[in-house]
Every structure is written in structure tokens, then in C-alpha cells.
Short mmCIF file of N, CA, C and O in Angstrom, two decimals:
data_model
loop_
_atom_site.label_atom_id
_atom_site.label_comp_id
_atom_site.label_asym_id
_atom_site.label_seq_id
_atom_site.Cartn_x
_atom_site.Cartn_y
_atom_site.Cartn_z
N MET A 1399 1.01 -1.25 -0.11
CA MET A 1399 -0.04 0.31 -0.18
C MET A 1399 0.90 1.24 0.02
O MET A 1399 1.61 1.83 0.78
N PRO A 1400 1.09 1.91 -1.32
CA PRO A 1400 1.92 3.21 -1.03
C PRO A 1400 1.31 4.38 -0.37
O PRO A 1400 -0.34 4.34 -0.62
N TRP A 1401 1.92 4.85 0.56
CA TRP A 1401 1.57 6.29 1.15
C TRP A 1401 2.46 7.47 0.52
O TRP A 1401 3.53 7.76 0.93
N GLY A 1402 1.47 8.47 -0.28
CA GLY A 1402 2.46 9.52 -0.48
C GLY A 1402 1.90 10.71 0.52
O GLY A 1402 1.76 10.79 1.62
N ALA A 1403 1.63 12.07 -0.14
CA ALA A 1403 1.47 13.10 0.38
C ALA A 1403 0.58 14.13 -0.66
O ALA A 1403 1.36 14.28 -1.89
N THR A 1404 0.23 15.21 -0.33
CA THR A 1404 -0.63 15.87 -1.02
C THR A 1404 0.23 17.32 -0.55
O THR A 1404 -0.38 17.78 0.45
N GLU A 1405 0.88 17.60 -1.14
CA GLU A 1405 1.32 18.84 -1.25
C GLU A 1405 2.51 19.60 -2.01
O GLU A 1405 2.94 18.83 -2.93
N PRO A 1406 2.34 20.94 -2.15
CA PRO A 1406 3.38 21.77 -3.40
C PRO A 1406 5.20 21.41 -3.31
O PRO A 1406 5.52 20.94 -2.09
N HIS A 1407 5.47 21.06 -3.91
CA HIS A 1407 7.21 20.77 -3.89
C HIS A 1407 7.82 21.94 -4.68
O HIS A 1407 8.49 21.72 -5.78
N ASN A 1408 7.65 23.17 -4.09
CA ASN A 1408 8.16 24.56 -4.59
C ASN A 1408 8.10 24.71 -5.80
O ASN A 1408 6.68 24.21 -6.25
N LEU A 1409 8.68 25.35 -6.73
CA LEU A 1409 8.15 25.50 -8.24
C LEU A 1409 8.96 24.79 -9.18
O LEU A 1409 8.30 24.66 -10.40
N HIS A 1410 9.75 23.62 -9.14
CA HIS A 1410 10.57 22.87 -9.67
C HIS A 1410 9.54 21.77 -10.30
O HIS A 1410 9.97 20.53 -10.92
N LEU A 1411 8.78 21.04 -8.85
CA LEU A 1411 8.00 19.79 -9.39
C LEU A 1411 6.65 19.79 -8.87
O LEU A 1411 5.90 20.74 -8.51
N PRO A 1412 5.92 18.84 -9.64
CA PRO A 1412 4.51 19.25 -9.30
C PRO A 1412 4.16 18.94 -7.99
O PRO A 1412 4.48 18.11 -7.33
N TYR A 1413 2.64 19.46 -8.04
CA TYR A 1413 1.85 19.06 -7.16
C TYR A 1413 1.83 17.27 -6.35
O TYR A 1413 1.37 17.21 -7.53
N GLY A 1414 1.75 17.31 -5.23
CA GLY A 1414 1.45 15.69 -5.05
C GLY A 1414 3.06 14.68 -5.55
O GLY A 1414 2.86 13.54 -5.78
N THR A 1415 4.08 15.40 -5.77
CA THR A 1415 4.98 14.61 -6.21
C THR A 1415 5.50 13.26 -5.26
O THR A 1415 5.54 12.10 -6.01
N ASP A 1416 5.27 13.68 -4.09
CA ASP A 1416 5.23 12.49 -3.25
C ASP A 1416 4.48 11.04 -3.40
O ASP A 1416 4.86 9.82 -3.20
N THR A 1417 3.49 11.46 -4.09
CA THR A 1417 2.44 10.16 -4.41
C THR A 1417 2.73 10.06 -5.43
O THR A 1417 2.82 8.49 -5.96
N TYR A 1418 3.22 10.57 -6.45
CA TYR A 1418 3.37 10.31 -7.91
C TYR A 1418 4.60 9.42 -7.84
O TYR A 1418 4.52 8.19 -8.47
N GLU A 1419 5.71 9.61 -7.14
CA GLU A 1419 6.86 8.95 -6.88
C GLU A 1419 6.78 7.33 -6.43
O GLU A 1419 6.61 6.50 -6.92
N THR A 1420 5.76 7.63 -5.28
CA THR A 1420 5.43 6.23 -4.47
C THR A 1420 4.73 5.48 -5.33
O THR A 1420 5.01 4.20 -4.72
N THR A 1421 3.64 5.83 -6.40
CA THR A 1421 2.90 5.12 -6.89
C THR A 1421 3.88 4.37 -7.91
O THR A 1421 3.66 3.05 -7.98
N VAL A 1422 4.69 4.93 -8.48
CA VAL A 1422 5.42 3.92 -9.43
C VAL A 1422 6.68 3.17 -8.87
O VAL A 1422 6.57 1.99 -9.38
N LEU A 1423 6.95 3.60 -7.44
CA LEU A 1423 7.70 2.57 -7.04
C LEU A 1423 7.04 1.03 -6.74
O LEU A 1423 7.73 0.18 -6.77
N ALA A 1424 5.88 1.41 -6.12
CA ALA A 1424 4.98 0.12 -5.49
C ALA A 1424 4.78 -0.30 -6.85
O ALA A 1424 4.82 -1.60 -6.75
N GLU A 1425 4.46 -0.08 -8.04
CA GLU A 1425 4.02 -0.44 -9.28
C GLU A 1425 5.42 -1.28 -10.06
O GLU A 1425 4.94 -2.59 -10.19
N ARG A 1426 5.83 -0.89 -9.74
CA ARG A 1426 7.42 -1.03 -10.67
C ARG A 1426 7.78 -2.53 -9.44
O ARG A 1426 8.49 -4.01 -9.97
N ALA A 1427 7.93 -2.37 -8.20
CA ALA A 1427 8.26 -3.45 -7.08
C ALA A 1427 7.47 -4.67 -7.33
O ALA A 1427 7.83 -5.73 -7.45
N ALA A 1428 6.20 -4.02 -7.25
CA ALA A 1428 5.07 -5.29 -7.95
C ALA A 1428 5.01 -6.17 -9.02
O ALA A 1428 5.14 -7.43 -9.01
N GLU A 1429 5.56 -5.74 -10.12
CA GLU A 1429 5.78 -5.88 -11.31
C GLU A 1429 6.74 -6.69 -11.19
O GLU A 1429 6.94 -8.01 -11.41
N PHE A 1430 8.07 -6.42 -10.61
CA PHE A 1430 9.16 -7.32 -10.47
C PHE A 1430 8.99 -8.28 -9.28
O PHE A 1430 9.65 -9.56 -10.18
N ALA A 1431 8.41 -8.56 -8.37
CA ALA A 1431 8.12 -9.20 -7.59
C ALA A 1431 7.13 -10.22 -8.10
O ALA A 1431 7.44 -11.51 -7.89
N TRP A 1432 5.94 -10.06 -8.94
CA TRP A 1432 5.34 -10.93 -9.57
C TRP A 1432 5.88 -11.94 -10.33
O TRP A 1432 5.71 -13.12 -10.80
N LYS A 1433 6.97 -11.38 -11.36
CA LYS A 1433 7.68 -12.09 -12.28
C LYS A 1433 8.68 -12.96 -11.53
O LYS A 1433 8.99 -13.78 -12.45
N ASN A 1434 8.60 -12.71 -10.45
CA ASN A 1434 9.83 -13.50 -9.61
C ASN A 1434 8.85 -14.69 -8.63
O ASN A 1434 9.39 -15.00 -7.82
N GLY A 1435 7.56 -14.86 -9.12
CA GLY A 1435 6.78 -15.52 -8.09
C GLY A 1435 5.96 -15.25 -7.03
O GLY A 1435 5.63 -16.35 -6.46
N ALA A 1436 5.93 -14.17 -7.20
CA ALA A 1436 5.11 -13.50 -5.83
C ALA A 1436 3.91 -13.44 -6.30
O ALA A 1436 3.69 -12.60 -7.22
N LYS A 1437 3.01 -13.47 -5.11
CA LYS A 1437 1.77 -13.49 -5.49
C LYS A 1437 1.40 -11.90 -4.64
O LYS A 1437 0.90 -11.87 -3.54
N VAL A 1438 1.45 -10.88 -5.49
CA VAL A 1438 1.46 -9.38 -4.96
C VAL A 1438 0.48 -8.19 -5.84
O VAL A 1438 0.23 -8.88 -7.22
N VAL A 1439 -0.12 -7.18 -5.30
CA VAL A 1439 -0.70 -6.16 -5.78
C VAL A 1439 -0.25 -4.97 -5.03
O VAL A 1439 -0.27 -5.08 -3.91
N ALA A 1440 -0.24 -4.24 -6.42
CA ALA A 1440 0.45 -2.64 -5.57
C ALA A 1440 -1.26 -2.04 -5.82
O ALA A 1440 -2.13 -1.70 -6.72
N LEU A 1441 -1.65 -1.63 -4.35
CA LEU A 1441 -2.81 -0.99 -4.26
C LEU A 1441 -2.96 0.22 -4.29
O LEU A 1441 -1.77 1.09 -4.75
N PRO A 1442 -3.82 1.29 -4.58
CA PRO A 1442 -3.83 2.51 -5.19
C PRO A 1442 -3.09 3.33 -3.73
O PRO A 1442 -3.14 2.86 -2.76
N THR A 1443 -2.47 4.35 -4.11
CA THR A 1443 -1.86 5.17 -3.03
C THR A 1443 -2.61 5.70 -2.23
O THR A 1443 -3.63 6.72 -2.72
N VAL A 1444 -2.59 6.01 -1.10
CA VAL A 1444 -2.95 6.72 -0.16
C VAL A 1444 -2.37 8.47 -0.60
O VAL A 1444 -1.30 8.31 0.12
N PRO A 1445 -3.10 9.09 -0.82
CA PRO A 1445 -2.19 10.65 -1.42
C PRO A 1445 -2.32 11.51 -0.33
O PRO A 1445 -1.73 12.62 -0.51
N PHE A 1446 -2.63 11.19 1.32
CA PHE A 1446 -2.36 12.56 2.15
C PHE A 1446 -1.46 11.92 3.30
O PHE A 1446 -1.81 10.58 3.93
N GLY A 1447 -0.06 12.67 3.36
CA GLY A 1447 0.52 12.47 4.48
C GLY A 1447 0.36 13.26 5.30
O GLY A 1447 -0.33 13.93 5.46
N GLY A 1448 1.30 13.38 6.37
CA GLY A 1448 1.43 14.33 7.57
C GLY A 1448 2.23 15.27 7.77
O GLY A 1448 3.57 14.41 7.52
N GLU A 1449 2.32 16.39 7.84
CA GLU A 1449 3.60 17.05 7.96
C GLU A 1449 3.28 18.26 9.01
O GLU A 1449 2.75 18.88 8.22
N HIS A 1450 3.60 17.89 10.36
CA HIS A 1450 2.87 19.04 11.12
C HIS A 1450 4.47 19.59 11.61
O HIS A 1450 3.99 20.39 12.65
N ARG A 1451 5.32 19.68 11.41
CA ARG A 1451 6.70 20.00 11.94
C ARG A 1451 7.20 21.35 11.49
O ARG A 1451 7.52 22.04 11.90
N THR A 1452 6.41 21.73 10.34
CA THR A 1452 6.82 23.22 9.94
C THR A 1452 5.28 23.68 9.29
O THR A 1452 4.30 23.17 9.30
N ALA A 1453 5.40 24.88 8.84
CA ALA A 1453 4.38 25.65 8.51
C ALA A 1453 3.59 24.79 7.30
O ALA A 1453 4.37 24.40 6.58
N ARG A 1454 2.60 24.93 7.60
CA ARG A 1454 1.91 24.36 6.13
C ARG A 1454 1.80 25.33 4.69
O ARG A 1454 1.58 26.50 4.78
N PRO A 1455 2.54 24.61 3.90
CA PRO A 1455 2.61 25.10 2.40
C PRO A 1455 1.10 25.34 2.05
O PRO A 1455 0.21 24.54 2.31
N PRO A 1456 1.16 26.44 1.10
CA PRO A 1456 -0.20 26.38 0.55
C PRO A 1456 -0.79 24.94 -0.09
O PRO A 1456 0.24 24.54 -0.73
N LEU A 1457 -2.06 24.61 0.10
CA LEU A 1457 -2.56 23.62 -0.53
C LEU A 1457 -2.56 22.43 -0.21
O LEU A 1457 -2.62 21.46 -0.75
N ALA A 1458 -1.62 22.16 0.64
CA ALA A 1458 -1.03 21.03 1.26
C ALA A 1458 -2.65 20.42 2.66
O ALA A 1458 -3.20 21.48 3.22
N ILE A 1459 -2.37 18.97 1.92
CA ILE A 1459 -3.31 18.28 2.43
C ILE A 1459 -3.08 17.07 3.59
O ILE A 1459 -2.19 16.65 2.94
N ASN A 1460 -2.74 17.50 5.01
CA ASN A 1460 -2.52 16.53 5.68
C ASN A 1460 -3.57 15.67 6.76
O ASN A 1460 -4.36 16.29 6.99
N MET A 1461 -2.98 14.80 7.15
CA MET A 1461 -3.95 13.97 8.05
C MET A 1461 -3.07 13.82 9.32
O MET A 1461 -1.82 13.90 9.47
N ASN A 1462 -3.71 13.82 10.63
CA ASN A 1462 -3.21 13.73 11.92
C ASN A 1462 -2.64 11.91 11.71
O ASN A 1462 -3.17 11.08 11.47
N PRO A 1463 -2.04 11.84 12.38
CA PRO A 1463 -1.46 10.53 12.46
C PRO A 1463 -2.19 9.67 13.35
O PRO A 1463 -2.45 8.22 12.65
N SER A 1464 -3.18 9.80 14.08
CA SER A 1464 -4.12 9.11 14.75
C SER A 1464 -5.05 8.85 13.24
O SER A 1464 -5.64 7.36 12.94
N THR A 1465 -5.27 9.48 12.40
CA THR A 1465 -6.45 9.28 11.16
C THR A 1465 -5.61 8.54 10.17
O THR A 1465 -5.85 7.66 9.40
N GLN A 1466 -4.11 8.80 10.14
CA GLN A 1466 -3.58 7.63 8.89
C GLN A 1466 -3.44 6.30 9.34
O GLN A 1466 -3.63 5.64 8.90
N PHE A 1467 -3.26 6.30 11.08
CA PHE A 1467 -3.55 4.89 11.67
C PHE A 1467 -4.59 4.14 11.40
O PHE A 1467 -4.76 3.26 10.97
N ALA A 1468 -5.79 5.20 11.43
CA ALA A 1468 -7.03 4.59 11.67
C ALA A 1468 -7.16 4.25 9.76
O ALA A 1468 -7.93 2.79 9.69
N VAL A 1469 -6.75 4.67 8.75
CA VAL A 1469 -7.04 4.45 7.66
C VAL A 1469 -6.16 3.26 6.96
O VAL A 1469 -6.89 2.11 6.77
N ALA A 1470 -4.74 3.09 7.68
CA ALA A 1470 -4.00 1.94 7.19
C ALA A 1470 -5.11 0.41 8.27
O ALA A 1470 -4.71 -0.61 7.47
N HIS A 1471 -5.44 0.83 9.44
CA HIS A 1471 -6.11 -0.37 10.14
C HIS A 1471 -7.11 -0.47 9.24
O HIS A 1471 -7.44 -2.06 9.49
N ARG A 1472 -8.10 0.37 9.02
CA ARG A 1472 -9.26 -0.38 7.91
C ARG A 1472 -9.16 -0.67 6.94
O ARG A 1472 -9.63 -1.92 6.73
N CYS A 1473 -8.04 -0.27 5.98
CA CYS A 1473 -7.69 -1.06 5.12
C CYS A 1473 -6.96 -2.56 5.27
O CYS A 1473 -7.33 -3.56 4.58
N ARG A 1474 -6.12 -2.91 6.58
CA ARG A 1474 -5.85 -3.79 6.80
C ARG A 1474 -6.95 -4.73 6.91
O ARG A 1474 -6.69 -6.14 6.72
N SER A 1475 -7.76 -4.23 7.88
CA SER A 1475 -9.01 -5.51 8.27
C SER A 1475 -9.61 -5.60 6.64
O SER A 1475 -10.01 -7.02 7.07
N ALA A 1476 -10.04 -5.12 5.98
CA ALA A 1476 -10.92 -5.29 4.91
C ALA A 1476 -9.84 -6.55 3.82
O ALA A 1476 -10.47 -7.15 3.37
N LEU A 1477 -8.63 -6.16 4.19
CA LEU A 1477 -7.96 -7.11 3.12
C LEU A 1477 -7.73 -8.76 3.71
O LEU A 1477 -7.70 -9.09 3.42
N ALA A 1478 -7.85 -8.13 5.33
CA ALA A 1478 -7.64 -9.57 6.08
C ALA A 1478 -8.62 -10.27 6.12
O ALA A 1478 -8.99 -11.52 5.90
N GLY A 1479 -9.73 -9.87 5.77
CA GLY A 1479 -11.28 -10.55 5.30
C GLY A 1479 -11.32 -11.19 4.23
O GLY A 1479 -12.42 -12.05 4.14
N GLN A 1480 -10.29 -11.16 3.18
CA GLN A 1480 -10.61 -11.32 2.02
C GLN A 1480 -9.03 -12.28 1.84
O GLN A 1480 -9.21 -12.79 0.78
N GLY A 1481 -8.42 -12.70 3.11
CA GLY A 1481 -7.67 -13.49 2.80
C GLY A 1481 -6.12 -12.97 2.83
O GLY A 1481 -5.48 -13.99 2.60
N VAL A 1482 -5.69 -11.87 2.44
CA VAL A 1482 -4.38 -11.30 2.27
C VAL A 1482 -3.88 -11.21 3.77
O VAL A 1482 -4.32 -10.92 4.73
N LYS A 1483 -2.49 -11.77 3.98
CA LYS A 1483 -2.23 -11.97 5.19
C LYS A 1483 -1.13 -11.10 5.58
O LYS A 1483 -0.62 -11.01 6.08
N LYS A 1484 -0.83 -10.41 4.32
CA LYS A 1484 0.61 -9.59 4.73
C LYS A 1484 0.15 -8.01 4.23
O LYS A 1484 -0.03 -8.29 2.77
N LEU A 1485 0.54 -6.77 4.50
CA LEU A 1485 0.33 -5.61 4.07
C LEU A 1485 1.72 -4.89 4.43
O LEU A 1485 2.07 -4.79 5.20
N LEU A 1486 2.20 -4.52 3.28
CA LEU A 1486 3.60 -3.48 3.32
C LEU A 1486 2.80 -1.90 3.31
O LEU A 1486 2.58 -2.10 1.84
N VAL A 1487 3.14 -0.82 3.76
CA VAL A 1487 3.21 0.02 3.67
C VAL A 1487 4.38 0.71 2.96
O VAL A 1487 5.19 0.49 3.71
N LEU A 1488 4.68 1.22 1.94
CA LEU A 1488 5.29 1.89 1.56
C LEU A 1488 5.49 3.63 1.54
O LEU A 1488 4.90 3.86 0.84
N ASN A 1489 6.29 4.13 2.47
CA ASN A 1489 5.76 5.68 2.53
C ASN A 1489 7.02 6.39 1.72
O ASN A 1489 8.25 6.01 1.55
N GLY A 1490 6.41 7.34 1.01
CA GLY A 1490 6.60 7.88 0.13
C GLY A 1490 6.83 9.48 0.83
O GLY A 1490 7.29 10.42 -0.43
N HIS A 1491 6.96 9.60 1.79
CA HIS A 1491 6.77 10.96 2.42
C HIS A 1491 7.44 11.11 3.72
O HIS A 1491 7.31 10.45 4.71
N GLY A 1492 8.72 12.20 3.69
CA GLY A 1492 9.34 12.50 5.30
C GLY A 1492 10.35 11.61 5.48
O GLY A 1492 10.82 10.67 4.46
N GLY A 1493 10.79 11.73 6.54
CA GLY A 1493 12.27 11.21 6.96
C GLY A 1493 12.05 10.84 8.55
O GLY A 1493 10.81 10.36 8.79
N MET A 1494 12.86 10.62 8.73
CA MET A 1494 13.06 10.06 10.23
C MET A 1494 12.41 11.51 11.19
O MET A 1494 12.77 12.12 11.26
N ILE A 1495 12.17 10.95 12.35
CA ILE A 1495 11.37 12.25 13.08
C ILE A 1495 12.34 12.53 14.04
O ILE A 1495 12.72 11.13 14.81
N SER A 1496 12.81 13.33 14.43
CA SER A 1496 14.13 13.61 15.79
C SER A 1496 13.13 13.59 16.75
O SER A 1496 12.17 14.49 16.74
N SER A 1497 13.50 13.18 18.22
CA SER A 1497 12.88 13.59 19.37
C SER A 1497 13.46 14.70 19.99
O SER A 1497 13.11 14.91 21.27
N ARG A 1498 14.37 15.24 19.13
CA ARG A 1498 15.41 16.59 19.86
C ARG A 1498 14.30 17.84 19.88
O ARG A 1498 13.28 17.63 19.07
#
């Protein structure tokens, strides 16, 4: 399950860059795995990340971490009910959060 973000990336990259990049990475990884015998599928990308450490850029749409957890949990539950045993979340936004 790719997870991107909906926010601008200055003037040189498109709005939603994290979502576009994560979608392509997930699709290519799933294709590679499938060709090598894995039973995988790339789900649609969740386009809303969370960036609460800095001032919100114009037109950014962010989710609170609790909302993100709820979305991921609901997707996992729905898929588990269909026999899917594993769910990999591919994070295409942000980096490590410092405790400082």
C-alpha cells in the first residue's frame, strides 16, 4: 500500500510529487516481485501524508497520525477479511523524526 502526500514541492516539481513517485515505485516493485513468483498487488496510493513539523505550505492536505493509523488499520482489516495475510506500507513522504 503506497502512501504519499498532497503538497507542493516548490516551483520545480509538481503538486503531489510524493504520491506520484510512490505510486511508480510500488507498481514497479510489484511487477518485479510478480515476475519472480510472488503473489502481490500494488494497491492505490493513499495521497495524504502528515507534515506537522513545519508551517503548512499552501494547498497542502495533511492527516493527523491517528487518522493515518485508522485508515491503514481499516485497509488491513478489509484485506484480511479477503484472505490477504501481509500488508506492506511503502512510505513516500518524510523521513526520520527526531526526538530533539
